Short mmCIF file of C-alpha atoms and ligand atoms in Angstrom, two decimals:
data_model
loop_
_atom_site.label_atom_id
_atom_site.label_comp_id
_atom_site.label_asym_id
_atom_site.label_seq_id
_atom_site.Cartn_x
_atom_site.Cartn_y
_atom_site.Cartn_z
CA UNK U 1 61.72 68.13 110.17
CA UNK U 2 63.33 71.52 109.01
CA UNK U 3 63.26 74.57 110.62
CA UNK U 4 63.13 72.95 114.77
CA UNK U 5 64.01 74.78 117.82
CA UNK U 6 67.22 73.73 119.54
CA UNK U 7 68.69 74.28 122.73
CA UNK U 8 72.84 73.36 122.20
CA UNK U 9 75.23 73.14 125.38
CA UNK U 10 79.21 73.56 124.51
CA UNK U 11 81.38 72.38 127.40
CA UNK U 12 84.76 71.00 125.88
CA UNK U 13 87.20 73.04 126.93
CA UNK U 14 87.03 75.97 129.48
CA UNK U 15 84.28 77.81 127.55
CA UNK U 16 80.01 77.39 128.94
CA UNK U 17 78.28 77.70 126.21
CA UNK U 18 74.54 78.07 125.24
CA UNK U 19 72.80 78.61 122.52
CA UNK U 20 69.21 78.88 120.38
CA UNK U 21 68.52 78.01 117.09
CA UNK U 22 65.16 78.36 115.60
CA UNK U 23 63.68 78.33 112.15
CA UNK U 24 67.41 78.45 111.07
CA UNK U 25 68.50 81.83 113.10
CA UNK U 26 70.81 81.96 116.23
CA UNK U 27 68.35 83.80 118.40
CA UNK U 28 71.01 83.60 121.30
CA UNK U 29 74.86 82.70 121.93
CA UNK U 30 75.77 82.94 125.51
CA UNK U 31 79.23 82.32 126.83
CA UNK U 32 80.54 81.84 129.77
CA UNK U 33 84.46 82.29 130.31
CA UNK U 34 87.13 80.84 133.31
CA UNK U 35 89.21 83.33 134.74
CA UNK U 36 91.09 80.68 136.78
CA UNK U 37 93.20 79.48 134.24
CA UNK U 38 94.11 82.33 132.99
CA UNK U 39 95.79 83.09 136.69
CA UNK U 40 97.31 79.45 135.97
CA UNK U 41 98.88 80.38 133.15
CA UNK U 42 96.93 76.81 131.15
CA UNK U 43 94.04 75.17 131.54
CA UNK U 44 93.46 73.22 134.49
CA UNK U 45 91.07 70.04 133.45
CA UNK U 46 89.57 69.65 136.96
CA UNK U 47 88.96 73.74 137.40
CA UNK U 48 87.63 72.93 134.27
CA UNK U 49 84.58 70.66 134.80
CA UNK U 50 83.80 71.95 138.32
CA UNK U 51 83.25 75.39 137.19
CA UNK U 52 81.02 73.75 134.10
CA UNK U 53 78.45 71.95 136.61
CA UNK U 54 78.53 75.80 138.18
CA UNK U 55 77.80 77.54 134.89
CA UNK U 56 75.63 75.41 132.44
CA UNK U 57 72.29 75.90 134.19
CA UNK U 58 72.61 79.61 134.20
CA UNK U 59 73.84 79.58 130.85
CA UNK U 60 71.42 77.69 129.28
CA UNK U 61 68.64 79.84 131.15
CA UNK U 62 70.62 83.00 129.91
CA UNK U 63 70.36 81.43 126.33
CA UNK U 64 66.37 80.52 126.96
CA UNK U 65 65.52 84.50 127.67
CA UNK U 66 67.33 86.25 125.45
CA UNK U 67 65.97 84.14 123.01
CA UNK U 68 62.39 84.36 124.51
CA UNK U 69 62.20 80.98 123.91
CA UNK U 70 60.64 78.12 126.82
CA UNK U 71 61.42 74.99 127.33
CA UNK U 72 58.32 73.88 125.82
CA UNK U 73 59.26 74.99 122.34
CA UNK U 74 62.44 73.24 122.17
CA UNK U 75 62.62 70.35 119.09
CA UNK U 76 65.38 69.11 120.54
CA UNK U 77 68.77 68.87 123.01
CA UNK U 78 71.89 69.41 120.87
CA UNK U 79 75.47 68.62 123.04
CA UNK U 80 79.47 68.52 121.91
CA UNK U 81 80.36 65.14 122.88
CA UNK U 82 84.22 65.37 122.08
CA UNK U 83 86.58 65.98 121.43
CA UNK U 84 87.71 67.91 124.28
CA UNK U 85 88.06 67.59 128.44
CA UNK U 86 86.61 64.50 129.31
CA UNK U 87 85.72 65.83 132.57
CA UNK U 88 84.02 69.04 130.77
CA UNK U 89 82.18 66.60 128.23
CA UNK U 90 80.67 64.74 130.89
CA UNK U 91 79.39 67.68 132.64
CA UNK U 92 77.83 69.14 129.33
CA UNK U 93 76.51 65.74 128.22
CA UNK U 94 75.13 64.64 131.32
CA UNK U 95 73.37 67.68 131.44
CA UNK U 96 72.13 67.63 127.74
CA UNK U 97 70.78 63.95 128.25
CA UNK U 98 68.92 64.62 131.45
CA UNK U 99 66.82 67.89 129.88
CA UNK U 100 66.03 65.64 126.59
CA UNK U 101 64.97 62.71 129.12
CA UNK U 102 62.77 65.16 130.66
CA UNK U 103 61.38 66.96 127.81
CA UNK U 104 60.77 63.79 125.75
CA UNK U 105 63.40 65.20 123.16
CA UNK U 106 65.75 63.83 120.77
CA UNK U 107 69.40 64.43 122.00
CA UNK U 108 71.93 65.33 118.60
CA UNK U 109 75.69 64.33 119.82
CA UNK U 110 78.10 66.81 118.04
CA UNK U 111 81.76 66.67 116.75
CA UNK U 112 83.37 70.05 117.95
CA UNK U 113 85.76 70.22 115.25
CA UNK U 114 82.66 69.88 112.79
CA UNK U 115 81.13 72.47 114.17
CA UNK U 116 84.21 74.85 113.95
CA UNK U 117 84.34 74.22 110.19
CA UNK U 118 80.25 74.89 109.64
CA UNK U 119 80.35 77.88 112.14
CA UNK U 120 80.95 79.51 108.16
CA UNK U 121 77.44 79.21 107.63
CA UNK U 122 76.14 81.40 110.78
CA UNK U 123 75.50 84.64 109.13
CA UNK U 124 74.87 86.46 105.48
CA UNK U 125 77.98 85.26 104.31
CA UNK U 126 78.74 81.68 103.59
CA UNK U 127 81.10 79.69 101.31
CA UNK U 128 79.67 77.45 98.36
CA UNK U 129 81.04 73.60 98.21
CA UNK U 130 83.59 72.18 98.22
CA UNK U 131 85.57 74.29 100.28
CA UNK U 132 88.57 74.11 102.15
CA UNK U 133 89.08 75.12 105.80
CA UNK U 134 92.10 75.88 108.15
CA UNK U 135 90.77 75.46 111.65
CA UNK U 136 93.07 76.77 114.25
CA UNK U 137 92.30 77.23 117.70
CA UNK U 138 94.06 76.50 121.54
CA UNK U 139 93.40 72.45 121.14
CA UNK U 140 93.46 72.25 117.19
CA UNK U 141 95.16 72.50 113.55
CA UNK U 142 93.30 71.05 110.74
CA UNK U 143 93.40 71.57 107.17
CA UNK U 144 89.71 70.12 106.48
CA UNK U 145 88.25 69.96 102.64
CA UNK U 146 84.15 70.10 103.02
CA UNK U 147 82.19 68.82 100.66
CA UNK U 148 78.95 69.34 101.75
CA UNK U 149 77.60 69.64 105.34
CA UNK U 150 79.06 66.89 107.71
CA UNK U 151 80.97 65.52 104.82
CA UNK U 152 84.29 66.51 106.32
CA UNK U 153 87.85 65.14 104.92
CA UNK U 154 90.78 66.21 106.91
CA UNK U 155 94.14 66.50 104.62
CA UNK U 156 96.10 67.36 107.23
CA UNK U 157 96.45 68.20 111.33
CA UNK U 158 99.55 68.90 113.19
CA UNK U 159 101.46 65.88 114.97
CA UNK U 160 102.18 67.87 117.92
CA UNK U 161 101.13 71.14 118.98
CA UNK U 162 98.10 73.10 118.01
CA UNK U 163 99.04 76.70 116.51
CA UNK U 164 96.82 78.40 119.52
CA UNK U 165 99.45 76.54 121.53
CA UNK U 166 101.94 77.86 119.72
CA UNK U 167 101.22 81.07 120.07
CA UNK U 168 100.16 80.56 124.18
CA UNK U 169 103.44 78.76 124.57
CA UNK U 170 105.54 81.17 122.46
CA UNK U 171 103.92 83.77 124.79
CA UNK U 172 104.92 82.18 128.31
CA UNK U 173 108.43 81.93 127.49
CA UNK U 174 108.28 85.46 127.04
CA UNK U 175 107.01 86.02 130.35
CA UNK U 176 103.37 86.77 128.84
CA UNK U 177 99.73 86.42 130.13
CA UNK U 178 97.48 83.19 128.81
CA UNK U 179 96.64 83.16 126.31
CA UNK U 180 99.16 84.43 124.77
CA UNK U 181 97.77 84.81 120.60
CA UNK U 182 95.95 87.98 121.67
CA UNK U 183 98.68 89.55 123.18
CA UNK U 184 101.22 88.38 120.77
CA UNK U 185 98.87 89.99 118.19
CA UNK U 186 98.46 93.51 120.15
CA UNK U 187 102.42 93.92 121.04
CA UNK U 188 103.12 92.61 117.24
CA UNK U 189 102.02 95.63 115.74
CA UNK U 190 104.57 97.70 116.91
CA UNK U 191 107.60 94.95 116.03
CA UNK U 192 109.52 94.58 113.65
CA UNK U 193 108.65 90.86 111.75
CA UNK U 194 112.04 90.20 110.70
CA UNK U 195 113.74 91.05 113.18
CA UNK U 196 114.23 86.76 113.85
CA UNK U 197 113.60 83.84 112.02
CA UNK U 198 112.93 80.70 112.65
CA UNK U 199 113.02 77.61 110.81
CA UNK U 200 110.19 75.99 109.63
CA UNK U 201 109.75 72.06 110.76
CA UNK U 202 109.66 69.33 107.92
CA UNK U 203 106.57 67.45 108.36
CA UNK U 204 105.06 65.52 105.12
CA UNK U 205 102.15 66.21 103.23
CA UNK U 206 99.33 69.31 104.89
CA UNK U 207 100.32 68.11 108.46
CA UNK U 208 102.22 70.74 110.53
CA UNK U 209 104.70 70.16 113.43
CA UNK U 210 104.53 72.85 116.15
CA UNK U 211 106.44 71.35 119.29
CA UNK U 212 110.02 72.00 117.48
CA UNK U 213 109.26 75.43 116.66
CA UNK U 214 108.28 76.25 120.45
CA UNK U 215 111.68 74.50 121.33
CA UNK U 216 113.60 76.43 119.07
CA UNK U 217 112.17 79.18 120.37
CA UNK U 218 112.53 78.59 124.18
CA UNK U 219 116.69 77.65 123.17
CA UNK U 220 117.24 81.24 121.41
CA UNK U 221 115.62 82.93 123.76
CA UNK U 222 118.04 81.38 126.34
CA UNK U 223 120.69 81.86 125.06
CA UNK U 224 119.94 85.60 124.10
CA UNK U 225 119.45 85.92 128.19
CA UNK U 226 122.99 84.51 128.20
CA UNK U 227 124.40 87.56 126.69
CA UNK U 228 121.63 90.16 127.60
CA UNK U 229 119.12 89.37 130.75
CA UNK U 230 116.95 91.98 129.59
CA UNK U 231 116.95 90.53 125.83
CA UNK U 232 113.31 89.78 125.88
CA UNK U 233 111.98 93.26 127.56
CA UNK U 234 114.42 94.86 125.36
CA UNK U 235 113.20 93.26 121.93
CA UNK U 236 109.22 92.20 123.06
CA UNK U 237 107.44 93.87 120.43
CA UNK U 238 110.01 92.85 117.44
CA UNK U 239 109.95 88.82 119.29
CA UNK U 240 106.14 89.01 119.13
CA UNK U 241 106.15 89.90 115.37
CA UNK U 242 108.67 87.99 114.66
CA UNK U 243 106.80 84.84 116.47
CA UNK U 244 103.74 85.56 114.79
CA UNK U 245 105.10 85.63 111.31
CA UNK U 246 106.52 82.24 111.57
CA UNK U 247 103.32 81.11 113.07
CA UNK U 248 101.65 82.50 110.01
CA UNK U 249 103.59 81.94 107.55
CA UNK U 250 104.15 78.59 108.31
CA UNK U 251 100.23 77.47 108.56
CA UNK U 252 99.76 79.19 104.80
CA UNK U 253 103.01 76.86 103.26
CA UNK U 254 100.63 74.08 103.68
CA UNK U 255 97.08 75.94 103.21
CA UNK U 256 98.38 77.27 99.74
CA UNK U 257 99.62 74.12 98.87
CA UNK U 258 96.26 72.20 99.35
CA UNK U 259 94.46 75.64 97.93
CA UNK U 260 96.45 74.85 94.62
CA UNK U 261 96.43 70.95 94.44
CA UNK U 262 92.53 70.79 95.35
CA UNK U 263 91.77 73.71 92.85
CA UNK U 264 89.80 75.32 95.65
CA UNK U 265 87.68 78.41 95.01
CA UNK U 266 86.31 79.11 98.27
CA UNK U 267 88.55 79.25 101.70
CA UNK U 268 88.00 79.65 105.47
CA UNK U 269 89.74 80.09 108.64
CA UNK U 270 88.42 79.12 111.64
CA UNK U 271 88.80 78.47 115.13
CA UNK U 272 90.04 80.75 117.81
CA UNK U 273 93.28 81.65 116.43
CA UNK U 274 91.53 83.00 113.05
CA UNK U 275 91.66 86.11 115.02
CA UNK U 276 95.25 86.33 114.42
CA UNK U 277 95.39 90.02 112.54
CA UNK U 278 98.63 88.32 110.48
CA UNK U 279 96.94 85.28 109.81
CA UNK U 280 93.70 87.34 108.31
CA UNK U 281 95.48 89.63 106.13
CA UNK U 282 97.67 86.23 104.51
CA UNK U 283 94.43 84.63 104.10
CA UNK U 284 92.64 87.55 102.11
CA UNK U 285 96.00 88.34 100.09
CA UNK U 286 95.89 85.09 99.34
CA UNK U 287 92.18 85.05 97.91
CA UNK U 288 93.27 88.15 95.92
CA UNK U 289 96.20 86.96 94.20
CA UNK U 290 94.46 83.28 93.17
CA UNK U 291 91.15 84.94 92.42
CA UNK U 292 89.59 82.84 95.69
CA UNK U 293 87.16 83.94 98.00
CA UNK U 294 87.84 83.93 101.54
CA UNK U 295 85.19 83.71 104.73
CA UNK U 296 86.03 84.20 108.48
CA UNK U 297 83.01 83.82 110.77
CA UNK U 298 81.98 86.55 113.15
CA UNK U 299 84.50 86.45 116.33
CA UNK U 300 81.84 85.37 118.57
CA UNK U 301 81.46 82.24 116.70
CA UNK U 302 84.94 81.30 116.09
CA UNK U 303 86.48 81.21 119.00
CA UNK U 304 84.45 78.09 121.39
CA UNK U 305 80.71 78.67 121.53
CA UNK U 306 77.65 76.97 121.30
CA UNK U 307 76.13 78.73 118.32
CA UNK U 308 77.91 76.52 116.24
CA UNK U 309 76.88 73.32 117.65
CA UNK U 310 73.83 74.49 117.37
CA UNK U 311 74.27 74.94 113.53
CA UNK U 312 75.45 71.48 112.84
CA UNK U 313 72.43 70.13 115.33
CA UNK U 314 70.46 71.96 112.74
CA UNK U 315 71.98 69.35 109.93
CA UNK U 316 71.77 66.38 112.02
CA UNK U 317 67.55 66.73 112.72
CA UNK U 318 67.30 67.33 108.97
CA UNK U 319 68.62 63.80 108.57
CA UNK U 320 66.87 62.49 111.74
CA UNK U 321 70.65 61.89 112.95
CA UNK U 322 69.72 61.41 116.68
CA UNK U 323 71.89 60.41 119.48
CA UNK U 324 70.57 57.55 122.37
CA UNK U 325 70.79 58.59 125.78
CA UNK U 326 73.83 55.83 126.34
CA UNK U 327 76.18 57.92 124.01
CA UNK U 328 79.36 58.44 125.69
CA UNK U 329 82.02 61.57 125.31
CA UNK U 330 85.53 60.94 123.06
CA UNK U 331 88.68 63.12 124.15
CA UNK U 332 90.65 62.75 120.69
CA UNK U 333 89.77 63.76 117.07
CA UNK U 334 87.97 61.06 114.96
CA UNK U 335 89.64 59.63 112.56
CA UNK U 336 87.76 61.54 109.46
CA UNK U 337 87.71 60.14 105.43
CA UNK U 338 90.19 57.49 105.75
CA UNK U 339 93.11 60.09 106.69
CA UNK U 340 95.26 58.69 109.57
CA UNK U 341 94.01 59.78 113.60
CA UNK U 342 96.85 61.98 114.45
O1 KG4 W 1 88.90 78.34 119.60
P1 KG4 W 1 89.41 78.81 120.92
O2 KG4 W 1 88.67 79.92 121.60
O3 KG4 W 1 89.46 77.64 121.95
C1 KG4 W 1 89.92 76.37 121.63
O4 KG4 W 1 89.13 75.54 121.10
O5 KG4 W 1 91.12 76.14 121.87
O6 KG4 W 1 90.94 79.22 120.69
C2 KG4 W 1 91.76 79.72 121.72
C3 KG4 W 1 93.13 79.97 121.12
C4 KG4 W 1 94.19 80.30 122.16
O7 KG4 W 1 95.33 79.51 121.92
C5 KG4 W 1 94.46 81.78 121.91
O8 KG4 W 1 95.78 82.17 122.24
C6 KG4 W 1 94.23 81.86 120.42
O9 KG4 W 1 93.09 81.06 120.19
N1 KG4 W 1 93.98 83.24 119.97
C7 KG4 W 1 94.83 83.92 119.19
C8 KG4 W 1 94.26 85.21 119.03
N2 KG4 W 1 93.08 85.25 119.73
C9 KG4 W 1 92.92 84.02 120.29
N3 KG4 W 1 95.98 83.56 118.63
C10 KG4 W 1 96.61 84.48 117.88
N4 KG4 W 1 96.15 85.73 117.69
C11 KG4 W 1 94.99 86.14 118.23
N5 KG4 W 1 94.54 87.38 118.01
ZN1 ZN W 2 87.36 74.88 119.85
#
């Protein structure tokens, strides 16, 4: 039951994914991106799932060659079944259930946000247990302690707003592309970080409160325009630092706090927004100064892809943790270790 092959389909959010894991190697990760939304300026859930039924054949072929792997060989059908898009879900499960009714495979059911936290142990590099993790990406802020594979306790998520969001909607009222983090994070390094501040919410405990933020900024930004239309043109690069900084800062007020009252030795970031340069360099100064070691997956497998459902589908057919073919998608987080469903 160890080392199978897998064949794992990611279809969430706006994201195809594919991927191959045998005898504990990703032997493929492909990815297929939506260019619409970007054009929309969000993500548009029916875009969404229409251009998943397009992708998911070809990119689960793609993920079958470059891997050199045939159907034949596969131990089983691994799927994310939520949370995310329902419409997207359905699309990706449907089509996981139908290949592992055909095959005469097991199908593993996978929790995205799992799978964002174990993405750490793709690669040479992994953290030891327990560990903590600060998973931040477009649809999700969690401050998750992991105590051993699939043994998951979140301490804290935001009420509101993810910190991707943050950033994306931070970036749109500055008249910026989506999604915004990236090119926050590119015009940020020529700005000047304290050139504004803005207050940080007061939200109990590790949970963090993004919605305010994004309001406070929209309201100084409007009244800037008030006295200057060109305020934002004139100031971009110091707004984007500036915006970036409180982002950051404000996601490690709660990380070091759980980092000290957990006693934690070994920390990750993950998620799409762990490719926040600011973010990074907080993270590692932080390992520095506390003695702590810090882990970042490769790129590729932090932002959405399927190489990491693959990994926890890897766990699951250790423990024979198989999914029947009537399993249905979930849009919202699950409730995880007793700590409230936010
Ligand atoms: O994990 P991901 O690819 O998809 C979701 O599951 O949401 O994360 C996408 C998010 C977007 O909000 C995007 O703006 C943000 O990650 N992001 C960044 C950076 N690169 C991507 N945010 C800040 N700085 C970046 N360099
Ligand atoms: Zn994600």
């Amino acid at each position: 039951m160890n080392s199978p092959t897998i064949l794992a389909i990611e279809s969430s959010c706006d994201d195809t994914g594919a991927a191959i894991l045998s005898q504990g190697n990703i032997l493929s990760n492909v990815v297929m991106g939506q260019q619409a939304h970007r054009l929309l300026g969000g993500v548009v859930p029916e875009l969404a799932s229409r251009d998943h039924q397009r992708k998911v054949t070809l990119a689960v072929e793609e993920a079958l060659i470059r891997a050199k792997i045939h159907m034949g060989q596969l131990d089983a059908i691994a799927v994310t079944n939520g949370p995310g898009l329902l419409g997207s879900l359905l699309v990706g499960l449907a089509f996981a259930k139908g290949l592992a009714l055909a095959l005469d495979k097991p199908l593993i059911a996978v929790d995205h946000l799992d799978a964002h936290v174990l993405a750490h142990f793709i690669g040479p590099r992994s953290p030891q247990f327990p560990f903590l993790c600060l998973l931040v990406s477009g649809g999700h802020t969690q401050l998750v302690l992991v105590r051993k594979p699939l043994c998951h306790e979140v301490l804290g998520a935001t009420i509101d707003d993810a910190a991707g969001e943050a950033f994306d909607k931070g970036a749109k009222c500055m008249g910026l592309p989506y999604p915004g983090g990236p090119e926050i994070d590119r015009l940020a390094k020529q700005g000047n970080p304290l050139a504004f501040s803005f207050k940080f919410p007061k939200v109990q405990g590790y949970h963090y409160s993004f919605s305010g933020l994004k309001t406070a900024l929209l309201y100084f930004l409007q009244a800037q325009q008030r006295e200057d239309k060109d305020f934002i043109k004139n100031n971009l690069n110091d707004l984007c630092a500036s915006w970036q900084k409180t982002i950051g800062d404000y996601l490690m007020t709660k990380l070091e706090m759980a980092v000290r009252d957990h006693g934690i030795q070994h920390l990750g970031i993950a998620g799409g927004v762990a490719a926040n340069s600011y973010l990074r360099q907080k993270v590692v100064e932080l390992g520095r100064q506390q003695g702590i070691e810090t882990y970042v997956p490769a790129m590729e497998y932090c932002v959405d892809n399927a190489a990491m459902i693959a990994q926890v589908a890897g766990y699951k057919y250790g423990q024979a943790q198989f999914a029947p073919l009537t399993i249905e998608p979930y849009t919202r987080n699950l409730p995880k270790s007793g700590v409230m469903d936010l």
